[in-house]
DNA sequence: CATGCGTGGAT
DNA sequence: TATCCAAGCAT
């Protein structure tokens, strides 16, 4: 869950998730719609699918070293090192965005191999604590913008601090060209049910339909903005009345929506008010 | 190795 | 059409 996601955003999800899936076996046995419903809002949904695959693999025997952890779907070098060091006291530097930033500044080198440097600096006697300490340093002191160098315990060894280049590091990769799109979403109700279709923007989730053959578009209910990676959407929300529904459309009781993987866009649309 | 993947919060 | 970026990973 923590991959590319802030700790504060994860915590409530983590708690609910572990209540519902207290063991690897429980997670492995879940149906994908419920899994996605539990994950909805966290983003990067392949993480959820990978975690479930991994749960099945670890249910019998949990891998206890870096190489075996790395084999698990969804576990890359960072996660394998984090678990190996924190849970099993093995000397692997966990290099996340925080550590890359700290190392780039410490060396004043935007092209530095952060993994190599972190492995050299690692306290192999307590690698878990070292990893968490460096990540925490990055999260609380060596901030992306305007780092708190005055409060930094390693400022006197920091080459960027000496050179005054801390605000220019680490180098950021250029982002893809933004795309701006406008879409219409339809709220179509009948007999206490809501019409949904398989999501076209986020796979595995149900979403509100866009205008289709056989629908009459009614009053505008509101609008909202939502961004998915580099695509910036403006969604216009209208009422609709369907004389016939799309082949892949499905009616759902309103009170069952909580158990469905419902897209963030659909959730936002159902909240809009003019 | 560059790219795509989701979302929400901070600034 | 704000912009950045988060305890990354797979392809």
PDB file of C-alpha atoms (C1' of nucleotides) in Angstrom:
ATOM      1  CA  UNK A   1       0.000   0.000   0.000  1.00  0.00           C
ATOM      2  CA  UNK A   2       2.813   2.346   0.774  1.00  0.00           C
ATOM      3  CA  UNK A   3       4.260   2.124  -2.728  1.00  0.00           C
ATOM      4  CA  UNK A   4       4.031   5.679  -4.082  1.00  0.00           C
ATOM      5  CA  UNK A   5       1.356   6.488  -1.522  1.00  0.00           C
ATOM      6  CA  UNK A   6       1.617   8.652   1.570  1.00  0.00           C
ATOM      7  CA  UNK A   7       1.594   7.017   4.973  1.00  0.00           C
ATOM      8  CA  UNK A   8      -1.306   9.204   6.098  1.00  0.00           C
ATOM      9  CA  UNK A   9      -3.416   8.080   3.140  1.00  0.00           C
ATOM     10  CA  UNK A  10      -2.608   4.426   3.747  1.00  0.00           C
ATOM     11  CA  UNK A  11      -3.360   4.117   7.457  1.00  0.00           C
ATOM     12  CA  UNK A  12      -7.177   3.907   7.340  1.00  0.00           C
ATOM     13  CA  UNK A  13      -7.020   1.554   4.368  1.00  0.00           C
ATOM     14  CA  UNK A  14      -4.456  -0.618   6.107  1.00  0.00           C
ATOM     15  CA  UNK A  15      -6.625  -0.947   9.182  1.00  0.00           C
ATOM     16  CA  UNK A  16      -9.802  -1.800   7.301  1.00  0.00           C
ATOM     17  CA  UNK A  17      -7.920  -4.150   5.011  1.00  0.00           C
ATOM     18  CA  UNK A  18      -6.385  -6.163   7.824  1.00  0.00           C
ATOM     19  CA  UNK A  19      -9.698  -6.392   9.623  1.00  0.00           C
ATOM     20  CA  UNK A  20     -11.284  -7.870   6.543  1.00  0.00           C
ATOM     21  CA  UNK A  21      -8.253  -9.940   5.456  1.00  0.00           C
ATOM     22  CA  UNK A  22      -6.430 -10.836   8.659  1.00  0.00           C
ATOM     23  CA  UNK A  23      -4.350 -13.619   7.098  1.00  0.00           C
ATOM     24  CA  UNK A  24      -2.718 -14.327   3.745  1.00  0.00           C
ATOM     25  CA  UNK A  25      -5.208 -17.151   3.269  1.00  0.00           C
ATOM     26  CA  UNK A  26      -8.149 -14.805   3.801  1.00  0.00           C
ATOM     27  CA  UNK A  27      -6.798 -12.400   1.207  1.00  0.00           C
ATOM     28  CA  UNK A  28      -5.992 -15.177  -1.230  1.00  0.00           C
ATOM     29  CA  UNK A  29      -9.578 -16.421  -0.992  1.00  0.00           C
ATOM     30  CA  UNK A  30     -11.194 -13.053  -1.698  1.00  0.00           C
ATOM     31  CA  UNK A  31     -13.102 -12.319  -4.876  1.00  0.00           C
ATOM     32  CA  UNK A  32     -11.518  -9.607  -6.965  1.00  0.00           C
ATOM     33  CA  UNK A  33     -14.508  -7.219  -6.809  1.00  0.00           C
ATOM     34  CA  UNK A  34     -14.390  -7.130  -3.021  1.00  0.00           C
ATOM     35  CA  UNK A  35     -10.621  -6.753  -3.063  1.00  0.00           C
ATOM     36  CA  UNK A  36     -10.883  -3.786  -5.420  1.00  0.00           C
ATOM     37  CA  UNK A  37     -13.724  -2.294  -3.389  1.00  0.00           C
ATOM     38  CA  UNK A  38     -11.471  -2.380  -0.315  1.00  0.00           C
ATOM     39  CA  UNK A  39      -8.654  -0.771  -2.285  1.00  0.00           C
ATOM     40  CA  UNK A  40     -10.821   1.791  -4.093  1.00  0.00           C
ATOM     41  CA  UNK A  41      -9.427   5.293  -3.691  1.00  0.00           C
ATOM     42  CA  UNK A  42      -5.847   4.230  -3.042  1.00  0.00           C
ATOM     43  CA  UNK A  43      -4.935   4.018  -6.715  1.00  0.00           C
ATOM     44  CA  UNK A  44      -2.424   1.818  -8.509  1.00  0.00           C
ATOM     45  CA  UNK A  45      -4.798  -1.111  -8.436  1.00  0.00           C
ATOM     46  CA  UNK A  46      -2.302  -3.592  -9.843  1.00  0.00           C
ATOM     47  CA  UNK A  47      -0.808  -3.439  -6.362  1.00  0.00           C
ATOM     48  CA  UNK A  48      -3.968  -5.010  -4.968  1.00  0.00           C
ATOM     49  CA  UNK A  49      -3.976  -7.784  -7.556  1.00  0.00           C
ATOM     50  CA  UNK A  50      -0.286  -8.442  -7.021  1.00  0.00           C
ATOM     51  CA  UNK A  51      -0.734  -8.464  -3.261  1.00  0.00           C
ATOM     52  CA  UNK A  52      -3.430 -11.089  -3.578  1.00  0.00           C
ATOM     53  CA  UNK A  53      -1.216 -13.259  -5.776  1.00  0.00           C
ATOM     54  CA  UNK A  54       1.601 -12.823  -3.299  1.00  0.00           C
ATOM     55  CA  UNK A  55      -0.719 -13.727  -0.415  1.00  0.00           C
ATOM     56  CA  UNK A  56      -1.403 -17.091  -2.008  1.00  0.00           C
ATOM     57  CA  UNK A  57       2.318 -17.655  -2.448  1.00  0.00           C
ATOM     58  CA  UNK A  58       3.237 -16.815   1.160  1.00  0.00           C
ATOM     59  CA  UNK A  59       0.269 -18.491   2.855  1.00  0.00           C
ATOM     60  CA  UNK A  60       2.244 -21.697   3.415  1.00  0.00           C
ATOM     61  CA  UNK A  61       5.748 -20.350   3.989  1.00  0.00           C
ATOM     62  CA  UNK A  62       6.694 -16.712   4.201  1.00  0.00           C
ATOM     63  CA  UNK A  63       9.900 -15.944   2.275  1.00  0.00           C
ATOM     64  CA  UNK A  64      12.592 -14.902   4.700  1.00  0.00           C
ATOM     65  CA  UNK A  65      15.311 -13.407   2.572  1.00  0.00           C
ATOM     66  CA  UNK A  66      15.729 -10.622   0.062  1.00  0.00           C
ATOM     67  CA  UNK A  67      16.031 -12.811  -3.035  1.00  0.00           C
ATOM     68  CA  UNK A  68      12.928 -14.830  -2.225  1.00  0.00           C
ATOM     69  CA  UNK A  69      10.914 -11.710  -1.395  1.00  0.00           C
ATOM     70  CA  UNK A  70      11.932 -10.189  -4.713  1.00  0.00           C
ATOM     71  CA  UNK A  71      10.266 -13.094  -6.499  1.00  0.00           C
ATOM     72  CA  UNK A  72       6.840 -12.099  -5.204  1.00  0.00           C
ATOM     73  CA  UNK A  73       4.587 -10.218  -7.590  1.00  0.00           C
ATOM     74  CA  UNK A  74       4.454  -6.537  -6.700  1.00  0.00           C
ATOM     75  CA  UNK A  75       7.613  -6.758  -4.627  1.00  0.00           C
ATOM     76  CA  UNK A  76      10.527  -4.870  -6.133  1.00  0.00           C
ATOM     77  CA  UNK A  77      13.912  -3.914  -4.789  1.00  0.00           C
ATOM     78  CA  UNK A  78      12.554  -1.359  -2.353  1.00  0.00           C
ATOM     79  CA  UNK A  79       9.903  -3.566  -0.769  1.00  0.00           C
ATOM     80  CA  UNK A  80      12.146  -6.627  -0.669  1.00  0.00           C
ATOM     81  CA  UNK A  81      14.861  -4.624   1.074  1.00  0.00           C
ATOM     82  CA  UNK A  82      12.399  -3.016   3.481  1.00  0.00           C
ATOM     83  CA  UNK A  83      10.940  -6.347   4.571  1.00  0.00           C
ATOM     84  CA  UNK A  84      14.282  -8.151   4.612  1.00  0.00           C
ATOM     85  CA  UNK A  85      15.838  -5.462   6.789  1.00  0.00           C
ATOM     86  CA  UNK A  86      12.938  -4.570   9.080  1.00  0.00           C
ATOM     87  CA  UNK A  87      11.472  -8.029   9.582  1.00  0.00           C
ATOM     88  CA  UNK A  88      14.574 -10.191   9.193  1.00  0.00           C
ATOM     89  CA  UNK A  89      17.510  -7.921  10.099  1.00  0.00           C
ATOM     90  CA  UNK A  90      19.185  -8.511   6.780  1.00  0.00           C
ATOM     91  CA  UNK A  91      21.614  -5.879   5.482  1.00  0.00           C
ATOM     92  CA  UNK A  92      19.836  -4.449   2.459  1.00  0.00           C
ATOM     93  CA  UNK A  93      19.369  -0.725   1.946  1.00  0.00           C
ATOM     94  CA  UNK A  94      15.740   0.126   1.172  1.00  0.00           C
ATOM     95  CA  UNK A  95      15.940   2.857  -1.425  1.00  0.00           C
ATOM     96  CA  UNK A  96      12.726   4.809  -1.776  1.00  0.00           C
ATOM     97  CA  UNK A  97      12.175   8.368  -2.933  1.00  0.00           C
ATOM     98  CA  UNK A  98      13.235   9.721   0.450  1.00  0.00           C
ATOM     99  CA  UNK A  99      16.526   7.857   0.404  1.00  0.00           C
ATOM    100  CA  UNK A 100      17.246   8.867  -3.191  1.00  0.00           C
ATOM    101  CA  UNK A 101      16.738  12.500  -2.223  1.00  0.00           C
ATOM    102  CA  UNK A 102      18.885  12.256   0.918  1.00  0.00           C
ATOM    103  CA  UNK A 103      21.694  10.507  -0.959  1.00  0.00           C
ATOM    104  CA  UNK A 104      21.573  12.884  -3.918  1.00  0.00           C
ATOM    105  CA  UNK A 105      21.962  15.827  -1.545  1.00  0.00           C
ATOM    106  CA  UNK A 106      24.516  14.205   0.700  1.00  0.00           C
ATOM    107  CA  UNK A 107      26.731  13.582  -2.334  1.00  0.00           C
ATOM    108  CA  UNK A 108      25.564  16.677  -4.233  1.00  0.00           C
ATOM    109  CA  UNK A 109      25.222  14.410  -7.244  1.00  0.00           C
ATOM    110  CA  UNK A 110      22.018  14.245  -9.242  1.00  0.00           C
ATOM    111  CA  UNK A 111      23.243  11.208 -11.159  1.00  0.00           C
ATOM    112  CA  UNK A 112      24.440   9.250  -8.139  1.00  0.00           C
ATOM    113  CA  UNK A 113      23.678   5.541  -7.830  1.00  0.00           C
ATOM    114  CA  UNK A 114      21.663   5.906  -4.629  1.00  0.00           C
ATOM    115  CA  UNK A 115      21.473   2.157  -4.064  1.00  0.00           C
ATOM    116  CA  UNK A 116      25.253   1.778  -4.088  1.00  0.00           C
ATOM    117  CA  UNK A 117      25.793   4.699  -1.700  1.00  0.00           C
ATOM    118  CA  UNK A 118      22.978   3.593   0.604  1.00  0.00           C
ATOM    119  CA  UNK A 119      24.417   0.076   0.762  1.00  0.00           C
ATOM    120  CA  UNK A 120      27.795   1.561   1.711  1.00  0.00           C
ATOM    121  CA  UNK A 121      26.303   3.765   4.416  1.00  0.00           C
ATOM    122  CA  UNK A 122      23.946   1.104   5.794  1.00  0.00           C
ATOM    123  CA  UNK A 123      24.399   0.107   9.410  1.00  0.00           C
ATOM    124  CA  UNK A 124      24.455  -3.638   8.867  1.00  0.00           C
ATOM    125  CA  UNK A 125      24.068  -4.234  12.622  1.00  0.00           C
ATOM    126  CA  UNK A 126      20.606  -2.678  12.586  1.00  0.00           C
ATOM    127  CA  UNK A 127      19.616  -2.309   8.949  1.00  0.00           C
ATOM    128  CA  UNK A 128      15.884  -2.007   9.663  1.00  0.00           C
ATOM    129  CA  UNK A 129      16.391   0.939  11.959  1.00  0.00           C
ATOM    130  CA  UNK A 130      18.855   2.538   9.584  1.00  0.00           C
ATOM    131  CA  UNK A 131      16.453   2.260   6.647  1.00  0.00           C
ATOM    132  CA  UNK A 132      13.551   3.686   8.598  1.00  0.00           C
ATOM    133  CA  UNK A 133      15.732   6.466   9.987  1.00  0.00           C
ATOM    134  CA  UNK A 134      16.887   7.616   6.543  1.00  0.00           C
ATOM    135  CA  UNK A 135      13.384   7.444   5.115  1.00  0.00           C
ATOM    136  CA  UNK A 136      12.108   9.416   8.092  1.00  0.00           C
ATOM    137  CA  UNK A 137      14.896  11.953   7.704  1.00  0.00           C
ATOM    138  CA  UNK A 138      13.767  12.482   4.118  1.00  0.00           C
ATOM    139  CA  UNK A 139      10.114  12.662   5.084  1.00  0.00           C
ATOM    140  CA  UNK A 140      10.499  15.134   7.926  1.00  0.00           C
ATOM    141  CA  UNK A 141      13.746  17.110   7.485  1.00  0.00           C
ATOM    142  CA  UNK A 142      15.313  16.597   4.073  1.00  0.00           C
ATOM    143  CA  UNK A 143      12.099  17.735   2.431  1.00  0.00           C
ATOM    144  CA  UNK A 144      11.655  17.901  -1.351  1.00  0.00           C
ATOM    145  CA  UNK A 145      11.366  21.672  -1.252  1.00  0.00           C
ATOM    146  CA  UNK A 146      12.983  23.930   1.325  1.00  0.00           C
ATOM    147  CA  UNK A 147      14.641  21.210   3.413  1.00  0.00           C
ATOM    148  CA  UNK A 148      15.157  22.024   7.085  1.00  0.00           C
ATOM    149  CA  UNK A 149      18.947  21.933   6.945  1.00  0.00           C
ATOM    150  CA  UNK A 150      19.225  23.759  10.275  1.00  0.00           C
ATOM    151  CA  UNK A 151      17.541  20.809  11.946  1.00  0.00           C
ATOM    152  CA  UNK A 152      19.395  18.133  10.005  1.00  0.00           C
ATOM    153  CA  UNK A 153      21.598  15.809  12.042  1.00  0.00           C
ATOM    154  CA  UNK A 154      23.877  15.120   9.063  1.00  0.00           C
ATOM    155  CA  UNK A 155      24.072  18.653   7.662  1.00  0.00           C
ATOM    156  CA  UNK A 156      27.788  18.899   8.320  1.00  0.00           C
ATOM    157  CA  UNK A 157      28.421  15.970   5.982  1.00  0.00           C
ATOM    158  CA  UNK A 158      26.052  17.198   3.290  1.00  0.00           C
ATOM    159  CA  UNK A 159      27.746  18.266   0.063  1.00  0.00           C
ATOM    160  CA  UNK A 160      24.617  19.920  -1.304  1.00  0.00           C
ATOM    161  CA  UNK A 161      24.242  21.936   1.873  1.00  0.00           C
ATOM    162  CA  UNK A 162      27.834  23.078   1.488  1.00  0.00           C
ATOM    163  CA  UNK A 163      27.293  23.990  -2.157  1.00  0.00           C
ATOM    164  CA  UNK A 164      23.862  25.495  -1.527  1.00  0.00           C
ATOM    165  CA  UNK A 165      22.309  23.212  -4.157  1.00  0.00           C
ATOM    166  CA  UNK A 166      19.906  21.334  -1.882  1.00  0.00           C
ATOM    167  CA  UNK A 167      16.859  22.832  -3.586  1.00  0.00           C
ATOM    168  CA  UNK A 168      17.995  21.602  -7.008  1.00  0.00           C
ATOM    169  CA  UNK A 169      18.340  17.969  -5.969  1.00  0.00           C
ATOM    170  CA  UNK A 170      17.337  15.379  -6.736  1.00  0.00           C
ATOM    171  CA  UNK A 171      16.925  15.897 -10.463  1.00  0.00           C
ATOM    172  CA  UNK A 172      13.341  15.361 -11.495  1.00  0.00           C
ATOM    173  CA  UNK A 173      12.417  13.524 -14.613  1.00  0.00           C
ATOM    174  CA  UNK A 174      10.312  15.417 -17.073  1.00  0.00           C
ATOM    175  CA  UNK A 175       6.663  14.603 -16.906  1.00  0.00           C
ATOM    176  CA  UNK A 176       4.500  13.564 -19.838  1.00  0.00           C
ATOM    177  CA  UNK A 177       2.478  16.151 -21.658  1.00  0.00           C
ATOM    178  CA  UNK A 178      -0.803  16.788 -19.890  1.00  0.00           C
ATOM    179  CA  UNK A 179      -3.990  15.921 -21.707  1.00  0.00           C
ATOM    180  CA  UNK A 180      -7.295  17.709 -21.119  1.00  0.00           C
ATOM    181  CA  UNK A 181     -10.554  15.920 -21.687  1.00  0.00           C
ATOM    182  CA  UNK A 182     -14.195  16.618 -21.092  1.00  0.00           C
ATOM    183  CA  UNK A 183     -16.654  13.782 -20.506  1.00  0.00           C
ATOM    184  CA  UNK A 184     -20.299  13.438 -19.665  1.00  0.00           C
ATOM    185  CA  UNK A 185     -21.419  10.996 -16.993  1.00  0.00           C
ATOM    186  CA  UNK A 186     -25.022   9.944 -16.624  1.00  0.00           C
ATOM    187  CA  UNK A 187     -26.877   9.170 -13.445  1.00  0.00           C
ATOM    188  CA  UNK A 188     -29.649   6.858 -14.554  1.00  0.00           C
ATOM    189  CA  UNK A 189     -31.949   5.574 -11.850  1.00  0.00           C
ATOM    190  CA  UNK A 190     -34.895   3.260 -12.064  1.00  0.00           C
ATOM    191  CA  UNK A 191     -36.849   1.536  -9.300  1.00  0.00           C
ATOM    192  CA  UNK A 192     -34.214   2.364  -6.699  1.00  0.00           C
ATOM    193  CA  UNK A 193     -31.436   1.047  -8.874  1.00  0.00           C
ATOM    194  CA  UNK A 194     -28.534   2.739 -10.601  1.00  0.00           C
ATOM    195  CA  UNK A 195     -27.152   1.885 -14.026  1.00  0.00           C
ATOM    196  CA  UNK A 196     -23.421   1.172 -14.135  1.00  0.00           C
ATOM    197  CA  UNK A 197     -21.044  -0.007 -16.835  1.00  0.00           C
ATOM    198  CA  UNK A 198     -17.534  -1.499 -16.650  1.00  0.00           C
ATOM    199  CA  UNK A 199     -15.108   1.374 -16.164  1.00  0.00           C
ATOM    200  CA  UNK A 200     -13.251   2.535 -19.257  1.00  0.00           C
ATOM    201  CA  UNK A 201     -10.664   4.587 -17.372  1.00  0.00           C
ATOM    202  CA  UNK A 202      -9.755   2.234 -14.526  1.00  0.00           C
ATOM    203  CA  UNK A 203     -10.061  -1.476 -15.268  1.00  0.00           C
ATOM    204  CA  UNK A 204     -12.003  -3.648 -12.855  1.00  0.00           C
ATOM    205  CA  UNK A 205     -14.199  -0.858 -11.555  1.00  0.00           C
ATOM    206  CA  UNK A 206     -17.803   0.004 -12.302  1.00  0.00           C
ATOM    207  CA  UNK A 207     -18.471   3.491 -13.520  1.00  0.00           C
ATOM    208  CA  UNK A 208     -21.338   5.708 -14.599  1.00  0.00           C
ATOM    209  CA  UNK A 209     -22.251   5.407 -18.274  1.00  0.00           C
ATOM    210  CA  UNK A 210     -21.493   8.071 -20.820  1.00  0.00           C
ATOM    211  CA  UNK A 211     -24.203   8.969 -23.341  1.00  0.00           C
ATOM    212  CA  UNK A 212     -25.214   5.945 -25.422  1.00  0.00           C
ATOM    213  CA  UNK A 213     -27.803   4.988 -27.978  1.00  0.00           C
ATOM    214  CA  UNK A 214     -31.145   4.704 -26.264  1.00  0.00           C
ATOM    215  CA  UNK A 215     -30.638   7.257 -23.493  1.00  0.00           C
ATOM    216  CA  UNK A 216     -32.271  10.627 -23.111  1.00  0.00           C
ATOM    217  CA  UNK A 217     -30.037  13.144 -21.356  1.00  0.00           C
ATOM    218  CA  UNK A 218     -31.880  15.211 -18.790  1.00  0.00           C
ATOM    219  CA  UNK A 219     -30.973  17.932 -16.315  1.00  0.00           C
ATOM    220  CA  UNK A 220     -27.418  18.839 -15.459  1.00  0.00           C
ATOM    221  CA  UNK A 221     -26.610  17.886 -11.891  1.00  0.00           C
ATOM    222  CA  UNK A 222     -23.169  19.408 -11.609  1.00  0.00           C
ATOM    223  CA  UNK A 223     -19.568  18.932 -12.604  1.00  0.00           C
ATOM    224  CA  UNK A 224     -16.205  18.097 -11.118  1.00  0.00           C
ATOM    225  CA  UNK A 225     -12.599  17.640 -12.075  1.00  0.00           C
ATOM    226  CA  UNK A 226     -10.528  14.535 -11.721  1.00  0.00           C
ATOM    227  CA  UNK A 227      -7.028  13.662 -12.850  1.00  0.00           C
ATOM    228  CA  UNK A 228      -5.843  10.174 -13.760  1.00  0.00           C
ATOM    229  CA  UNK A 229      -2.070  10.192 -14.156  1.00  0.00           C
ATOM    230  CA  UNK A 230      -1.472  12.867 -16.798  1.00  0.00           C
ATOM    231  CA  UNK A 231      -5.062  13.099 -18.058  1.00  0.00           C
ATOM    232  CA  UNK A 232      -7.093  15.965 -16.626  1.00  0.00           C
ATOM    233  CA  UNK A 233     -10.792  15.383 -16.930  1.00  0.00           C
ATOM    234  CA  UNK A 234     -13.682  17.733 -16.526  1.00  0.00           C
ATOM    235  CA  UNK A 235     -16.754  15.630 -15.920  1.00  0.00           C
ATOM    236  CA  UNK A 236     -20.236  16.985 -16.550  1.00  0.00           C
ATOM    237  CA  UNK A 237     -22.879  15.084 -14.656  1.00  0.00           C
ATOM    238  CA  UNK A 238     -26.397  14.761 -16.053  1.00  0.00           C
ATOM    239  CA  UNK A 239     -29.497  12.831 -15.227  1.00  0.00           C
ATOM    240  CA  UNK A 240     -30.493  10.309 -17.844  1.00  0.00           C
ATOM    241  CA  UNK A 241     -33.429   8.117 -18.739  1.00  0.00           C
ATOM    242  CA  UNK A 242     -32.684   4.919 -20.598  1.00  0.00           C
ATOM    243  CA  UNK A 243     -35.109   3.278 -22.996  1.00  0.00           C
ATOM    244  CA  UNK A 244     -32.578   0.504 -23.506  1.00  0.00           C
ATOM    245  CA  UNK A 245     -29.253  -0.109 -21.809  1.00  0.00           C
ATOM    246  CA  UNK A 246     -25.771  -0.994 -23.111  1.00  0.00           C
ATOM    247  CA  UNK A 247     -24.988  -4.682 -23.459  1.00  0.00           C
ATOM    248  CA  UNK A 248     -22.407  -4.526 -20.656  1.00  0.00           C
ATOM    249  CA  UNK A 249     -24.537  -2.302 -18.414  1.00  0.00           C
ATOM    250  CA  UNK A 250     -25.901  -3.529 -15.087  1.00  0.00           C
ATOM    251  CA  UNK A 251     -28.468  -2.243 -12.630  1.00  0.00           C
ATOM    252  CA  UNK A 252     -27.378  -2.115  -8.996  1.00  0.00           C
ATOM    253  CA  UNK A 253     -29.381  -1.472  -5.874  1.00  0.00           C
ATOM    254  CA  UNK A 254     -28.237   1.817  -4.379  1.00  0.00           C
ATOM    255  CA  UNK A 255     -27.568   0.251  -0.996  1.00  0.00           C
ATOM    256  CA  UNK A 256     -25.272  -2.355  -2.564  1.00  0.00           C
ATOM    257  CA  UNK A 257     -22.926   0.236  -4.047  1.00  0.00           C
ATOM    258  CA  UNK A 258     -20.705   0.144  -0.971  1.00  0.00           C
ATOM    259  CA  UNK A 259     -19.697  -3.431  -1.694  1.00  0.00           C
ATOM    260  CA  UNK A 260     -18.856  -2.785  -5.352  1.00  0.00           C
ATOM    261  CA  UNK A 261     -15.618  -1.638  -6.836  1.00  0.00           C
ATOM    262  CA  UNK A 262     -16.991   1.755  -7.786  1.00  0.00           C
ATOM    263  CA  UNK A 263     -14.683   4.114  -9.645  1.00  0.00           C
ATOM    264  CA  UNK A 264     -13.581   7.316  -8.004  1.00  0.00           C
ATOM    265  CA  UNK A 265     -15.189   9.236 -10.833  1.00  0.00           C
ATOM    266  CA  UNK A 266     -18.529   7.574 -10.168  1.00  0.00           C
ATOM    267  CA  UNK A 267     -18.232   8.306  -6.458  1.00  0.00           C
ATOM    268  CA  UNK A 268     -17.461  11.944  -7.131  1.00  0.00           C
ATOM    269  CA  UNK A 269     -20.308  12.204  -9.628  1.00  0.00           C
ATOM    270  CA  UNK A 270     -22.800  10.765  -7.143  1.00  0.00           C
ATOM    271  CA  UNK A 271     -21.779  13.451  -4.684  1.00  0.00           C
ATOM    272  CA  UNK A 272     -22.055  16.465  -6.998  1.00  0.00           C
ATOM    273  CA  UNK A 273     -24.653  19.087  -6.399  1.00  0.00           C
ATOM    274  CA  UNK A 274     -25.485  21.905  -8.761  1.00  0.00           C
TER     275      UNK A 274
ATOM    276  C1'  DC B   1      15.377   2.229 -19.552  1.00  0.00           C
ATOM    277  C1'  DA B   2      11.474   5.209 -20.307  1.00  0.00           C
ATOM    278  C1'  DT B   3       6.830   4.958 -19.525  1.00  0.00           C
ATOM    279  C1'  DG B   4       2.203   4.229 -17.525  1.00  0.00           C
ATOM    280  C1'  DC B   5      -0.244   3.491 -13.581  1.00  0.00           C
ATOM    281  C1'  DG B   6      -4.515   6.669  -9.381  1.00  0.00           C
ATOM    282  C1'  DT B   7      -5.311   9.560  -6.031  1.00  0.00           C
ATOM    283  C1'  DG B   8      -5.312  13.173  -2.526  1.00  0.00           C
ATOM    284  C1'  DG B   9      -2.883  16.567   0.128  1.00  0.00           C
ATOM    285  C1'  DA B  10       0.428  20.309   0.527  1.00  0.00           C
ATOM    286  C1'  DT B  11       1.974  24.430  -1.415  1.00  0.00           C
TER     287       DT B  11
ATOM    288  C1'  DT C   1      -6.558  24.508 -18.094  1.00  0.00           C
ATOM    289  C1'  DA C   2      -1.470  24.654 -11.198  1.00  0.00           C
ATOM    290  C1'  DT C   3       2.103  21.693  -9.798  1.00  0.00           C
ATOM    291  C1'  DC C   4       4.452  18.572  -7.175  1.00  0.00           C
ATOM    292  C1'  DC C   5       4.930  14.140  -5.451  1.00  0.00           C
ATOM    293  C1'  DA C   6       4.296  10.224  -2.264  1.00  0.00           C
ATOM    294  C1'  DA C   7       7.910   4.136   2.246  1.00  0.00           C
ATOM    295  C1'  DG C   8       7.554   1.800  -6.550  1.00  0.00           C
ATOM    296  C1'  DC C   9       6.698  -1.803  -9.875  1.00  0.00           C
ATOM    297  C1'  DA C  10       6.170  -4.130 -14.258  1.00  0.00           C
ATOM    298  C1'  DT C  11       6.990  -4.005 -18.847  1.00  0.00           C
TER     299       DT C  11
END
